[in-house]
Amino acid sequence: MDGVTLLSEYKPYPFEIESISMTFRLAPEATVVRAELKLAPRAGRADLHLDGEELTLREILLGGAPLPPGAYTLTKTGLTILAEQLPEGPFTLETEVEIAPARNTALEGLYMSNGLYCTQCEAEGFRKITFYPDRPDVMARFHVRIESDLPVLLSNGNPVGLGKGWAEWDDPWPKPAYLFALVAGDLRATSGEFTTASGRKVDLNIWVRPGDETRCDFALASLQRAMKWDEEAYGREYDLDLFNIVAVDDFNMGAMENKGLNIFNSKLVLASPETATDTDYERIEAVIAHEYFHNWTGNRITCRDWFQLCLKEGLTVFRDQSFTRDVRLGALKRIEDVAALRARQFREDAGPLAHPPRPSSYKEINNFYTTTVYEKGAEVVGMLARLLGPEGYRAALDLYFERHDGQACTIEDWITVFEDASGRDLSQFKLWYVQAGTPRLRVAERFENGTYTLDFVQETPPTPGEAEKPPRHIPIAVGLLGPNGNELRPTEMLEMTQARQSFRFEGLAVRPVPSILRGFSAPVLLERATTPAEQAFLLAHDTDPFNRWEAGRSLARETLMAMAEGGAPAPDYLEAVGQMLADESADPGFRAACLRLPGEDEIAAAIASKGVAADPDAIHAARRKLMETLAQKHEAAFVAAYEGAAVPGPYSPDAGPAGKRSLRLATLAFLATRDSGARAQALFEAAENMTESLGALSVLVAEGGAAAALARFAARWGAEPLVMDKWRSVQAVLTPPEAAAGLVARLAADPGFEWKNPNRFRSLLGGFAANHAGFHRADGAGYALYTDWLIRLDPLNPQTAARMSTAFETWRRYDATRQAHAQAALARIAATPGLSRDLAEMVGRLAG
Ligand code: ARG
Ligand code: ZN
């Protein structure tokens, strides 16, 4: 097929690359890159193909001698030397190419960001730097010389030489090209160290632009915590004497795990109480840990090909989630992760972009850095851990590292490790990796003569290209509660492998209340006929904190669905919220999570999954009405919770005070419907940290009365782009729907809006797509505005344009008028001349 890469067509590379030695002469418009490759044929004779894009070839030498033009072919995607031109044994190949980092707006390969040279090579960016087999199963030793007058010159591994205008780096660990990195610029380091369990001293540096050094301490401390945790939880030590992190302002994604030289989006490094929120702190710590953890799960053991991306990403996300749970949030972490999984991954799985964690074909691999590969990939690893238990999981991981260190692996390798470590047959379990879709798990209950039976039925709806879905192996954690909330049966892990399967619990004196899918033991949609009274009971009594939250969440969701269709809120729900609000024994962060209502997108998804067209305006109105109703009914309790959660003294991002702030801000939103935003205004004026300042501002924007506060915020933070992203984003997300498109159009038209920077673009347009009723306006004006901007961004930065096109993945949920507008928007993108491969693939799938 044209332009399609298939998993089934994988072939090993016919050459081994023993080493690559590179020299960079940096210049914005004409950087010269020399590369010397030492190659050896693996088996028999083969043509040598090297990937290369947008490179101007200036010289090519084979075995030291110039290669005449007739001896090789050059295309838009690479360079091929025919087998008969090549010697039989090992040989060297030298190339010199010219590239223009200053004109690289795609931010892939070597590019410039505010005067800083930096690289992003995953997945296929290295081919924009030099001719090379740009595939993860080719691992080589890299030596790098950088020539430039800039003061700081960095690459992977260890520094081996430094002079005026040059630096040399050598990385002792063979690696695939996607882990190559180079940075050059005027940077300042915040430094520290870490001594590994076996006594190796490691120098740590966080490199940022002058002036930003004051905001690096938290990132450094996070790195140290991550290094320690990986030794304790996985027995993994760091393997170089140096670990560098660099913050750059223009970056397509969050961060990148290049060997010994991680490169980060600056918003995921820089933090101070005045400029970063509690959520930012939590996220910075998690992403620093994530990229560090990749050193073992990604770098030492990498992927054979990009279809195996979830081998490193799913596992590394699972590891960073476990880390945040252990060092910061405890049970609340699972609640956050599941809420995010449902909002993003279940949404993807239910729409036209659904794909398995390990896909089997793609046109543009950058389009597969998805929530399914990352977050569902992490859920699948989590299920393996639950099936094997903590010791079994640790033994499997030990075997994985022992068996596969230094290799480029597949999902099959990974599963075999779990089979060998546990003696289990995981062939059915593997379906989680190779099939798309979220299973629906229906359960009914029977109680007779002291025996309680759960009858489960599983079914996975079809997804694009996959009509038939055989049953999955589903771990279902179940506990049984008695009428007083006492635990009759502790958590047990049921294993469902059939399409229908029953599980019996014997010897019960009373009919129990079941707590099913504790800890969200599998990424499925659980369907159970229950009553609001029973859910309220579980919200009050479940001993599993996740299911306690879950009971409240589903009560809220069902209440909102009913209200959106003209019904009234369930009295049991209104009562339960009052109890939760007043329950001072519960953790404040947990209470905040229970109070926060499901978002409008989640409600729309739930309505659409019943086959009914979702009405964004009715959903918005219902959510608003429920906030008013709750605030009116429990006003005194909201006030008490708001005042009781005040955090005196200096700011700390720790979970304790952050949880209190979270509760305070959750209650503030309800109270604003009673006091016309008076408390929010007061908090905004008194706030000394960004969490409260932005939290109060958000409430004011949602109330439609934030003009003065927005102006003050902009006056204070106008020179801080990362803070102004928040200013733009709260307005885009929370401005009442009828005014949102107009507001976004005005902010976008501001000549100071630097839309070519991905953080700026996402803050405004990404924010707008999250304004559910504003984006999905019935007249299509939201879609049209968004489409204009995607079309404008695509020629400069296809990767970010393609990623942001996922705003359209839910168009089938809505009525015919909205569907027609969305289809017209997609058709307009598809018809744009010169559309990138990235965005073309996405709109094709979205419309299909
Ligand atoms: N490996 C990085 C991470 O998850 C993500 C890099 C993805 N970049 C891209 N252009 N697709 O940690
Ligand atoms: Zn990753």
Coordinates of N, CA and C and ligand atoms in Angstrom, one line a residue, residues 257 290-291 294 313 374, ligand 2:
E257 N 13.6 11.4 26.3 CA 14.5 10.7 27.2 C 15.9 10.5 26.6
H290 N 9.4 10.1 34.6 CA 9.1 9.3 33.4 C 10.4 9.3 32.5
E291 N 10.9 10.4 32.2 CA 12.0 10.5 31.3 C 13.3 9.8 31.9
H294 N 12.9 6.0 31.7 CA 13.2 5.5 30.3 C 14.6 5.0 30.2
E313 N 6.7 2.9 26.3 CA 5.8 4.0 26.8 C 4.8 3.5 27.8
Y374 N 0.1 5.1 25.3 CA 0.7 5.5 26.6 C -0.1 5.0 27.8
Ligands
ZN2 ZN 7.9 8.2 27.4

